[in-house]
CSV table of C-alpha atoms in Angstrom, one decimal:
chain,number,residue,atom,x,y,z
A,1,MET,CA,-0.2,0.2,0.5
A,2,ASP,CA,1.1,3.5,-0.9
A,3,THR,CA,1.2,6.6,1.6
A,4,THR,CA,-2.6,7.9,0.8
A,5,GLN,CA,-4.0,4.1,1.2
A,6,ILE,CA,-2.7,3.7,4.6
A,7,LEU,CA,-3.2,6.6,5.6
A,8,LEU,CA,-7.3,6.0,4.8
A,9,SER,CA,-7.6,1.9,5.8
A,10,ILE,CA,-6.0,3.7,9.2
A,11,SER,CA,-8.8,7.1,9.1
A,12,VAL,CA,-11.0,3.9,8.3
A,13,CYS,CA,-10.2,1.7,10.6
A,14,VAL,CA,-10.4,3.5,13.9
A,15,MET,CA,-14.0,5.8,12.0
A,16,VAL,CA,-16.2,2.5,11.7
A,17,GLY,CA,-14.3,0.7,14.2
A,18,LEU,CA,-16.4,3.9,16.7
A,19,LEU,CA,-19.3,3.7,14.3
A,20,MET,CA,-20.0,-0.3,15.2
A,21,SER,CA,-19.1,0.3,18.8
A,22,ARG,CA,-22.4,2.8,18.9
A,23,ILE,CA,-23.7,0.3,17.7
A,24,CYS,CA,-23.5,-2.5,20.1
A,25,LYS,CA,-24.3,-0.2,22.6
A,26,ILE,CA,-27.7,-0.2,21.5
A,27,PHE,CA,-27.8,-4.0,22.0
A,28,LYS,CA,-25.5,-3.7,25.3
A,29,LEU,CA,-22.8,-5.6,23.8
A,30,PRO,CA,-19.1,-5.0,24.6
A,31,ALA,CA,-17.0,-2.6,22.2
A,32,VAL,CA,-14.6,-5.3,21.5
A,33,THR,CA,-16.8,-6.9,19.7
A,34,GLY,CA,-17.7,-3.8,17.5
A,35,TYR,CA,-14.3,-3.7,16.6
A,36,LEU,CA,-14.1,-7.5,15.4
A,37,VAL,CA,-16.8,-7.1,13.5
A,38,ALA,CA,-15.7,-3.8,11.7
A,39,GLY,CA,-12.5,-5.1,11.0
A,40,VAL,CA,-14.6,-8.0,9.5
A,41,LEU,CA,-16.5,-5.5,6.9
A,42,ILE,CA,-13.7,-3.4,5.8
A,43,GLY,CA,-11.6,-6.4,5.6
A,44,CYS,CA,-11.1,-8.3,1.9
A,45,PHE,CA,-14.6,-9.6,1.6
A,46,CYS,CA,-16.2,-6.8,2.1
A,47,LEU,CA,-15.5,-3.1,1.8
A,48,GLY,CA,-12.1,-3.8,0.9
A,49,GLN,CA,-14.0,-4.4,-2.9
A,50,VAL,CA,-15.1,-0.8,-3.0
A,51,ASN,CA,-12.9,1.0,-5.6
A,52,LEU,CA,-12.8,4.6,-4.9
A,53,PRO,CA,-11.0,6.8,-7.9
A,54,GLY,CA,-7.3,6.4,-8.2
A,55,GLY,CA,-7.3,3.0,-7.8
A,56,TYR,CA,-7.6,3.3,-4.0
A,57,HIS,CA,-10.1,1.3,-1.0
A,58,LEU,CA,-12.1,1.7,1.9
A,59,GLY,CA,-10.9,-1.0,3.7
A,60,PHE,CA,-8.5,-3.9,2.9
A,61,ALA,CA,-8.6,-5.3,-0.8
A,62,ALA,CA,-5.9,-7.8,-0.3
A,63,LYS,CA,-7.7,-11.4,-0.7
A,64,ASN,CA,-4.0,-12.2,0.5
A,65,PHE,CA,-4.6,-10.1,3.3
A,66,ALA,CA,-1.1,-8.4,2.8
A,67,ASP,CA,-3.0,-5.2,2.5
A,68,VAL,CA,-4.1,-5.9,6.6
A,69,GLU,CA,-0.3,-6.7,7.1
A,70,THR,CA,0.9,-4.0,5.8
A,71,LEU,CA,-0.4,-2.2,9.0
A,72,GLY,CA,0.7,-5.1,11.3
A,73,ILE,CA,3.4,-3.0,13.6
A,74,LEU,CA,0.8,-0.7,14.9
A,75,ALA,CA,-0.9,-4.0,16.4
A,76,ASP,CA,2.5,-5.2,17.3
A,77,VAL,CA,2.6,-2.1,19.1
A,78,ALA,CA,-1.0,-2.5,20.6
A,79,LEU,CA,-0.5,-5.6,22.0
A,80,GLY,CA,3.0,-4.1,23.3
A,81,PHE,CA,0.8,-1.5,25.7
A,82,ILE,CA,-1.7,-4.4,26.0
A,83,ALA,CA,0.8,-6.9,28.0
A,84,PHE,CA,2.3,-3.6,30.0
A,85,SER,CA,-0.9,-3.1,31.2
A,86,ILE,CA,-1.5,-6.1,32.5
A,87,GLY,CA,1.7,-6.0,33.9
A,88,SER,CA,0.3,-3.6,36.2
A,89,GLU,CA,-1.8,-6.5,37.6
A,90,PHE,CA,1.5,-7.8,39.6
A,91,LYS,CA,1.9,-5.6,42.0
A,92,MET,CA,3.8,-7.7,45.4
A,93,SER,CA,1.6,-6.2,47.9
A,94,ASP,CA,-1.4,-8.0,45.7
A,95,LEU,CA,0.4,-11.2,45.3
A,96,LYS,CA,1.5,-12.0,49.1
A,97,LYS,CA,-2.6,-12.3,49.1
A,98,THR,CA,-3.9,-13.9,45.9
A,99,GLY,CA,-0.7,-15.4,44.3
A,100,LYS,CA,-0.5,-18.8,45.9
A,101,ARG,CA,-3.7,-19.0,43.5
A,102,VAL,CA,-3.2,-17.1,41.3
A,103,ALA,CA,-0.4,-19.6,40.1
A,104,ILE,CA,-2.3,-22.4,41.2
A,105,ILE,CA,-5.4,-21.8,39.0
A,106,GLY,CA,-3.3,-20.2,36.0
A,107,CYS,CA,-1.1,-23.4,35.2
A,108,ALA,CA,-4.4,-25.5,36.2
A,109,GLN,CA,-6.8,-24.1,33.6
A,110,ALA,CA,-4.2,-23.9,30.9
A,111,ILE,CA,-2.9,-27.8,31.2
A,112,VAL,CA,-6.8,-29.2,31.2
A,113,ALA,CA,-7.7,-27.1,28.7
A,114,SER,CA,-4.9,-28.5,26.0
A,115,LEU,CA,-5.5,-32.6,27.9
A,116,VAL,CA,-8.4,-32.0,26.9
A,117,VAL,CA,-8.5,-30.7,23.4
A,118,CYS,CA,-5.9,-33.1,22.9
A,119,GLY,CA,-7.7,-36.1,24.0
A,120,ALA,CA,-10.5,-35.1,21.8
A,121,LEU,CA,-9.0,-33.9,18.5
A,122,ILE,CA,-6.8,-37.7,18.4
A,123,GLY,CA,-10.3,-39.4,19.4
A,124,LEU,CA,-11.4,-37.7,15.6
A,125,HIS,CA,-8.3,-37.6,14.7
A,126,PHE,CA,-8.7,-42.0,14.4
A,127,ILE,CA,-12.6,-41.2,13.8
A,128,LEU,CA,-12.3,-39.6,10.8
A,129,LEU,CA,-9.6,-41.3,9.3
A,130,SER,CA,-11.4,-44.5,10.4
A,131,ALA,CA,-15.0,-43.0,8.3
A,132,THR,CA,-13.1,-40.8,5.0
A,133,LYS,CA,-10.3,-43.2,4.5
A,134,GLN,CA,-8.3,-39.8,4.1
A,135,ASP,CA,-5.9,-38.4,7.7
A,136,LEU,CA,-8.5,-35.4,7.0
A,137,LEU,CA,-7.1,-34.6,10.8
A,138,PRO,CA,-3.3,-35.3,11.2
A,139,LEU,CA,-2.2,-36.1,14.4
A,140,PRO,CA,0.3,-33.8,14.3
A,141,ALA,CA,-1.9,-31.2,13.7
A,142,ALA,CA,-4.2,-32.7,17.1
A,143,LEU,CA,-1.3,-32.4,19.1
A,144,ILE,CA,-0.2,-28.7,17.6
A,145,LEU,CA,-4.3,-27.2,18.4
A,146,GLY,CA,-4.4,-28.6,21.9
A,147,ALA,CA,-1.7,-27.4,22.8
A,148,ILE,CA,-2.7,-23.5,21.4
A,149,ALA,CA,-6.2,-23.9,23.7
A,150,SER,CA,-4.0,-23.5,26.1
A,151,ALA,CA,-3.9,-19.9,25.2
A,152,THR,CA,-6.1,-16.7,26.2
A,153,ALA,CA,-6.5,-13.2,24.7
A,154,PRO,CA,-5.6,-11.2,27.6
A,155,ALA,CA,-6.4,-8.1,25.2
A,156,ALA,CA,-10.1,-8.3,24.5
A,157,THR,CA,-10.6,-9.3,28.2
A,158,LEU,CA,-8.3,-6.2,29.1
A,159,MET,CA,-11.2,-3.7,27.1
A,160,VAL,CA,-14.1,-5.3,28.4
A,161,VAL,CA,-12.9,-4.9,32.3
A,162,ARG,CA,-12.0,-1.8,31.1
A,163,GLN,CA,-15.0,-0.3,29.2
A,164,TYR,CA,-17.4,-1.1,32.0
A,165,LYS,CA,-14.8,-0.2,34.8
A,166,ALA,CA,-15.2,-4.3,36.7
A,167,LYS,CA,-14.0,-4.3,39.9
A,168,GLY,CA,-14.7,-7.3,42.7
A,169,PRO,CA,-12.7,-10.4,43.5
A,170,LEU,CA,-12.9,-12.2,39.6
A,171,THR,CA,-11.5,-9.5,38.1
A,172,ASP,CA,-8.6,-9.1,40.9
A,173,MET,CA,-8.2,-13.2,40.0
A,174,LEU,CA,-8.5,-12.8,36.7
A,175,LEU,CA,-6.0,-10.4,35.1
A,176,PRO,CA,-3.0,-11.9,37.1
A,177,ILE,CA,-4.5,-15.9,35.1
A,178,VAL,CA,-5.0,-14.1,31.9
A,179,ALA,CA,-1.0,-12.6,32.5
A,180,LEU,CA,0.2,-16.0,33.8
A,181,ASP,CA,-1.7,-17.7,31.3
A,182,ASP,CA,0.6,-16.4,28.0
A,183,ALA,CA,4.1,-18.6,29.5
A,184,VAL,CA,2.7,-21.8,30.4
A,185,GLY,CA,0.7,-21.1,26.8
A,186,LEU,CA,4.2,-20.5,25.3
A,187,MET,CA,5.5,-24.2,27.6
A,188,ILE,CA,2.9,-26.2,26.5
A,189,PHE,CA,3.2,-25.0,23.0
A,190,ALA,CA,6.9,-25.4,22.6
A,191,VAL,CA,6.5,-29.6,24.4
A,192,LEU,CA,3.8,-30.2,22.1
A,193,MET,CA,5.3,-28.7,19.1
A,194,GLY,CA,8.7,-30.4,19.8
A,195,ILE,CA,6.9,-34.2,19.8
A,196,ALA,CA,4.8,-33.3,16.5
A,197,LYS,CA,7.9,-32.8,15.1
A,198,ALA,CA,8.9,-36.0,15.8
A,199,ILE,CA,6.1,-37.9,14.6
A,200,SER,CA,6.2,-36.0,11.6
A,201,GLY,CA,9.9,-37.0,10.7
A,202,GLY,CA,11.6,-33.8,11.5
A,203,ASN,CA,14.9,-33.8,12.9
A,204,THR,CA,14.7,-32.4,16.2
A,205,GLY,CA,16.8,-32.5,19.5
A,206,ILE,CA,16.7,-31.7,23.3
A,207,VAL,CA,17.7,-28.6,21.8
A,208,SER,CA,14.2,-27.2,20.1
A,209,ILE,CA,12.2,-29.0,22.1
A,210,ALA,CA,13.4,-27.8,25.5
A,211,VAL,CA,16.4,-25.6,25.9
A,212,GLU,CA,15.2,-23.1,23.0
A,213,PRO,CA,11.4,-22.3,24.7
A,214,MET,CA,12.8,-22.1,28.3
A,215,ILE,CA,15.4,-19.8,27.5
A,216,GLU,CA,12.9,-17.2,25.0
A,217,ILE,CA,10.6,-17.5,28.4
A,218,VAL,CA,13.7,-16.5,30.9
A,219,ALA,CA,15.4,-13.6,28.5
A,220,SER,CA,12.1,-12.5,28.1
A,221,LEU,CA,11.6,-11.8,31.3
A,222,LEU,CA,15.1,-11.1,32.2
A,223,ILE,CA,14.8,-7.8,29.3
A,224,GLY,CA,11.6,-6.9,30.8
A,225,ALA,CA,12.4,-6.4,33.9
A,226,LEU,CA,16.0,-5.0,33.0
A,227,LEU,CA,13.6,-2.6,30.4
A,228,GLY,CA,11.1,-1.9,33.2
A,229,PHE,CA,14.0,-0.8,36.2
A,230,VAL,CA,15.5,1.5,33.3
A,231,LEU,CA,12.5,2.9,33.0
A,232,SER,CA,11.7,3.7,36.9
A,233,GLU,CA,15.6,5.2,36.8
A,234,LEU,CA,14.5,7.5,34.6
A,235,GLU,CA,11.4,8.8,35.1
A,236,LYS,CA,13.4,10.4,38.3
A,237,LEU,CA,15.1,12.3,35.8
A,238,PHE,CA,11.4,14.2,35.3
A,239,HIS,CA,8.4,16.0,36.6
A,240,SER,CA,6.0,17.0,34.7
A,241,ASN,CA,3.8,13.9,33.8
A,242,SER,CA,3.0,14.5,30.4
A,243,ASN,CA,7.5,14.8,30.1
A,244,ARG,CA,6.9,11.0,32.3
A,245,LEU,CA,3.6,10.3,30.0
A,246,ALA,CA,5.8,10.5,26.5
A,247,LEU,CA,9.3,8.3,28.5
A,248,VAL,CA,6.6,5.6,29.1
A,249,ILE,CA,5.2,5.2,26.1
A,250,SER,CA,8.8,5.3,24.2
A,251,PHE,CA,9.7,2.7,26.6
A,252,VAL,CA,7.2,0.1,25.6
A,253,PHE,CA,8.2,1.3,21.9
A,254,ILE,CA,11.7,0.1,22.6
A,255,THR,CA,10.4,-3.2,24.4
A,256,VAL,CA,8.5,-4.0,21.7
A,257,ALA,CA,11.4,-3.0,19.2
A,258,VAL,CA,14.0,-5.5,21.3
A,259,THR,CA,11.4,-8.5,21.0
A,260,THR,CA,11.4,-8.3,16.5
A,261,LEU,CA,15.2,-9.1,17.0
A,262,LYS,CA,15.4,-12.5,15.4
A,263,ASN,CA,18.6,-13.3,14.3
A,264,ILE,CA,21.1,-13.8,17.6
A,265,HIS,CA,22.4,-17.3,17.8
A,266,ILE,CA,25.1,-18.2,20.9
A,267,GLY,CA,26.2,-21.7,19.0
A,268,ASN,CA,23.8,-23.5,17.9
A,269,VAL,CA,21.5,-22.1,20.5
A,270,HIS,CA,18.5,-19.8,18.6
A,271,ILE,CA,17.7,-16.6,21.2
A,272,GLY,CA,14.5,-15.1,20.4
A,273,PHE,CA,11.7,-13.0,23.0
A,274,SER,CA,7.9,-13.0,23.6
A,275,SER,CA,6.7,-9.4,23.1
A,276,LEU,CA,4.2,-10.1,25.6
A,277,LEU,CA,5.6,-11.7,28.4
A,278,THR,CA,8.6,-9.3,28.2
A,279,CYS,CA,6.2,-6.4,27.9
A,280,MET,CA,4.6,-8.0,30.6
A,281,MET,CA,7.3,-8.3,33.0
A,282,CYS,CA,8.7,-4.2,31.7
A,283,GLY,CA,5.1,-3.2,33.5
A,284,THR,CA,5.4,-5.8,36.7
A,285,VAL,CA,9.2,-4.1,37.6
A,286,PHE,CA,7.9,-0.5,36.7
A,287,CYS,CA,4.9,-0.6,39.4
A,288,ASN,CA,6.6,-2.0,41.6
A,289,VAL,CA,9.3,0.3,41.7
A,290,CYS,CA,7.9,3.4,40.8
A,291,GLU,CA,5.7,5.5,43.0
A,292,CYS,CA,3.7,7.3,40.4
A,293,SER,CA,3.3,4.0,37.8
A,294,ASP,CA,-0.5,4.1,38.8
A,295,GLU,CA,-0.9,7.7,37.6
A,296,MET,CA,1.3,7.1,34.6
A,297,MET,CA,-0.5,3.6,33.8
A,298,SER,CA,-3.5,5.4,33.9
A,299,ARG,CA,-2.1,8.2,32.0
A,300,ALA,CA,-0.6,5.8,29.1
A,301,ASP,CA,-4.4,4.1,28.2
A,302,GLY,CA,-5.7,6.8,28.2
A,303,TRP,CA,-3.4,7.9,24.9
A,304,THR,CA,-3.6,4.5,23.5
A,305,LYS,CA,-7.6,3.8,23.1
A,306,PRO,CA,-7.0,4.4,19.2
A,307,LEU,CA,-4.7,2.1,19.5
A,308,LEU,CA,-6.3,-0.7,20.6
A,309,ILE,CA,-9.6,0.1,18.5
A,310,LEU,CA,-7.2,-0.5,15.7
A,311,PHE,CA,-6.1,-3.3,17.1
A,312,PHE,CA,-8.7,-5.0,17.3
A,313,VAL,CA,-10.1,-3.7,13.3
A,314,ILE,CA,-7.2,-5.4,12.0
A,315,SER,CA,-8.2,-8.6,14.0
A,316,GLY,CA,-11.4,-8.7,12.8
A,317,ALA,CA,-9.7,-7.7,8.8
A,318,GLU,CA,-7.3,-10.9,9.0
A,319,LEU,CA,-10.4,-13.3,9.9
A,320,ASP,CA,-10.5,-15.5,6.7
A,321,LEU,CA,-14.2,-16.2,5.7
A,322,ARG,CA,-13.0,-19.1,3.2
A,323,VAL,CA,-12.8,-21.0,6.0
A,324,PHE,CA,-16.5,-21.8,5.5
A,325,LEU,CA,-15.8,-22.8,2.6
A,326,LYS,CA,-14.2,-26.3,4.2
A,327,PRO,CA,-16.6,-28.6,5.5
A,328,TRP,CA,-13.6,-30.8,8.1
A,329,PHE,CA,-12.3,-27.8,9.1
A,330,VAL,CA,-15.3,-26.1,10.3
A,331,LEU,CA,-16.1,-29.6,11.8
A,332,ILE,CA,-12.4,-29.5,13.5
A,333,GLY,CA,-12.9,-25.8,14.8
A,334,VAL,CA,-16.3,-26.8,16.7
A,335,VAL,CA,-14.6,-29.9,18.5
A,336,TYR,CA,-12.3,-28.0,19.4
A,337,ILE,CA,-14.2,-24.7,20.5
A,338,LEU,CA,-16.5,-26.8,22.8
A,339,PHE,CA,-13.8,-28.6,24.6
A,340,ARG,CA,-12.0,-26.3,24.7
A,341,CYS,CA,-14.2,-24.2,26.5
A,342,ALA,CA,-15.0,-27.1,28.9
A,343,GLY,CA,-11.3,-27.5,29.3
A,344,LYS,CA,-10.6,-24.2,30.7
A,345,TYR,CA,-14.8,-24.2,32.6
A,346,PHE,CA,-13.7,-26.5,34.0
A,347,GLY,CA,-10.3,-26.4,34.7
A,348,ALA,CA,-10.7,-22.9,36.6
A,349,ARG,CA,-13.9,-24.1,38.7
A,350,PHE,CA,-12.1,-27.3,39.9
A,351,SER,CA,-8.9,-25.8,41.1
A,352,SER,CA,-10.6,-22.4,42.4
A,353,GLN,CA,-12.2,-24.4,44.8
A,354,LEU,CA,-9.4,-26.4,45.9
A,355,MET,CA,-7.9,-23.1,46.5
A,356,GLY,CA,-11.2,-22.5,48.4
A,357,CYS,CA,-12.4,-18.8,46.2
A,358,ASP,CA,-15.6,-16.9,46.7
A,359,LYS,CA,-18.6,-18.6,44.6
A,360,HIS,CA,-19.0,-16.3,42.2
A,361,THR,CA,-15.3,-16.6,40.9
A,362,VAL,CA,-15.5,-20.7,41.1
A,363,ASP,CA,-18.6,-20.4,39.1
A,364,TYR,CA,-17.5,-17.6,36.5
A,365,LEU,CA,-13.7,-17.5,36.6
A,366,GLY,CA,-13.6,-20.4,33.4
A,367,VAL,CA,-15.9,-18.1,31.3
A,368,THR,CA,-13.8,-15.7,31.5
A,369,LEU,CA,-11.3,-17.4,29.6
A,370,PHE,CA,-13.1,-18.2,27.1
A,371,PRO,CA,-11.7,-15.5,24.5
A,372,GLN,CA,-8.4,-16.1,22.4
A,373,ALA,CA,-6.5,-14.5,19.2
A,374,GLY,CA,-3.2,-12.9,19.1
A,375,VAL,CA,-1.4,-15.5,21.1
A,376,ALA,CA,-2.9,-18.2,19.3
A,377,LEU,CA,-2.2,-16.3,16.0
A,378,GLY,CA,1.3,-15.8,16.9
A,379,MET,CA,1.4,-19.6,17.4
A,380,VAL,CA,-0.6,-20.6,14.4
A,381,SER,CA,2.5,-18.2,12.7
A,382,THR,CA,5.6,-20.7,14.4
A,383,VAL,CA,3.4,-23.6,13.1
A,384,ALA,CA,3.7,-21.7,9.4
A,385,SER,CA,7.3,-20.4,9.1
A,386,ASP,CA,8.7,-23.8,11.0
A,387,SER,CA,11.5,-25.5,8.6
A,388,VAL,CA,9.6,-28.8,9.3
A,389,MET,CA,5.8,-28.3,9.4
A,390,GLY,CA,5.5,-24.8,7.4
A,391,GLY,CA,3.8,-25.9,4.2
A,392,THR,CA,2.4,-28.9,5.0
A,393,PRO,CA,-0.9,-30.3,5.6
A,394,VAL,CA,-0.4,-30.0,9.3
A,395,ALA,CA,0.0,-26.2,9.0
A,396,SER,CA,-3.0,-25.4,6.9
A,397,THR,CA,-5.3,-27.9,9.1
A,398,VAL,CA,-3.8,-25.8,12.2
A,399,ARG,CA,-4.3,-22.5,10.7
A,400,PHE,CA,-7.7,-23.1,9.5
A,401,VAL,CA,-8.9,-24.7,11.7
A,402,ILE,CA,-7.9,-21.5,14.7
A,403,LEU,CA,-8.8,-19.1,12.5
A,404,PHE,CA,-12.2,-20.2,12.7
A,405,SER,CA,-12.5,-20.7,16.7
A,406,VAL,CA,-11.1,-17.1,16.5
A,407,LEU,CA,-13.8,-15.8,14.3
A,408,ILE,CA,-15.8,-17.4,16.9
A,409,TYR,CA,-14.4,-16.5,20.7
A,410,GLU,CA,-13.5,-13.1,19.5
A,411,ILE,CA,-17.5,-12.2,18.6
A,412,PHE,CA,-18.8,-14.0,21.4
A,413,GLY,CA,-16.3,-14.5,23.8
A,414,PRO,CA,-16.0,-10.6,24.7
A,415,VAL,CA,-19.9,-10.9,25.5
A,416,LEU,CA,-19.3,-14.0,27.7
A,417,THR,CA,-16.8,-11.8,29.1
A,418,LYS,CA,-19.0,-9.4,30.0
A,419,TRP,CA,-21.8,-11.1,30.7
A,420,ALA,CA,-19.7,-13.6,34.1
A,421,LEU,CA,-18.4,-10.4,35.6
A,422,THR,CA,-21.8,-8.5,35.4
A,423,LYS,CA,-23.4,-12.2,37.5
A,424,ALA,CA,-20.7,-11.8,39.5
A,425,GLY,CA,-21.4,-9.0,40.6
A,426,ASP,CA,-18.1,-6.9,39.2
A,427,ILE,CA,-19.5,-5.1,37.1
A,428,THR,CA,-22.4,-2.7,37.8
A,429,PRO,CA,-25.2,-1.8,35.7
A,430,LYS,CA,-26.1,2.0,34.9
A,431,PRO,CA,-29.5,2.9,35.2
A,432,ALA,CA,-31.7,3.3,32.3
A,433,ASN,CA,-31.7,7.2,32.4
A,434,HIS,CA,-27.6,7.1,32.7
A,435,SER,CA,-25.8,9.1,30.0
A,436,GLY,CA,-22.6,8.9,29.8
A,437,ARG,CA,-22.4,12.6,28.6
A,438,LYS,CA,-22.3,14.8,31.7
A,439,LYS,CA,-24.4,17.6,30.6
A,440,ASN,CA,-23.9,21.2,31.7
A,441,PRO,CA,-25.5,22.7,34.2
A,442,GLU,CA,-26.8,26.4,32.5
A,443,HIS,CA,-28.8,23.9,30.2
A,444,LEU,CA,-31.0,22.2,32.7
C-alpha cells in the first residue's frame, strides 16, 4: 500500500470501529465486539471490494491479506501496550494475598484445557480416518491444536474490564491469571510442538524441544525486568506528567522493538523473545518500583485508546471467512471450541474451588477465559514458518481451525466475559436514564 492508502485505511479502521461500538451499545454488547465486526466489514471480503477513484479502497482489498499485514506493526505495538498494562496487575502487595491462588489456577486451567482438547482431537483423528480413509486431521495437528488451546486472549478481556470498570474478587483474580496464561501456554506449546515435529519425522533434538523455549521465556523476563528498572530510574529525572508519559510510551516502543530481533544465536542455540512476556515483565517491574506508576499507567491507557481500536479492527480484518467453505475444518473447529471451553471452565472451576475462592469466582472464572486471539495467532505463525511443519497439511489444518475458532471466540467471547463479570457482581449495571455525556448545568 502507498502512503495515501495506509492513511485512508487507518482512518477508516478507527471511524468504522467507533461507529460499530455505538451500534453494539444499543444491543448492550461490549465495544470490542463492535471493533472486531468492523474489521470483518472493512476486510477484503466486504468493503475492501469497494473501489474509489485513483485505485484506492475503503478497507483492505488484497485477498491474500497483504494490505492487513502492512499495518501489522500497529497491532504489534498495541499488543505491547496491552501486555505492559496487564503487567501492572502483578503488584507484590496484591500477590502476597493471591499469588499462590493465581499460580495454581493459572497453570491448572491451561494444562486441563490442553489435555482435554488433545484427547478430543486425537479421538476425532481416528474417527475421521476410519470413516473417510483420509487423514483429514493429522495427529501432529491434533497435538499442536491442543497446545494452542491453553492460550487466552488478554486484549479482549482487558478491554471489557476497562469499558465497564469491572472491580471485585473475580476481576482481581482474572487479570493476573490471564497474564500468567501466556507463559504457561508458551511452555506447553514448545513441548507439544517438539513432539509433533518428532512424529512428522523432523530432525529434532533436546535443544529445539526443551532448551530454546525455556531460553525464550527466561530471556524475555530478564530483558523485560531490565527495561522496567531502567524506565523507573529514568522517570526520576522528570517532574512533568507529560514528559513522564512520553518516557513510558517510548519504552513500550523500545521493548516491542527488542522483541522483534530474530537473528540471535549462541552456538547452535537460537535466542528469541516473546513480545507479550517482555512487555508484561517491563510493566510488572515498573509498577512495583516506581511510586507514580499508577498515575502513569492511567495516562498511558488513555493515550493508547485509538491504538487499541486499531488493534481489534485489524484483528477482525485478518479473519479469513473462506474457512466456512471447508466443512471438515469447520467440524474440527467446532470440536476444538467446545472442548477448549469445557477444559477452561472445569479446569478453572475445580482449581479455584480447591484454592477456596468465593462462589462467584468458582462459578464464572472459567467463562471469562474463553476469548482467544493474539497469542494463538502468533503460535499459528510459528507453525507456518517452521522448517519442518511449514507448507504441510499439518500447518494448513492448524491455520484454518484456529482462524475459524478465533472468529467465533472474539465475537462471542467478550459478550460472555461481560455476562460473567456482571453475574459475579464485578460490573454494576448503569441506571436506565444514565447518560455517559455530562450535561452543562446552564442547560438544565
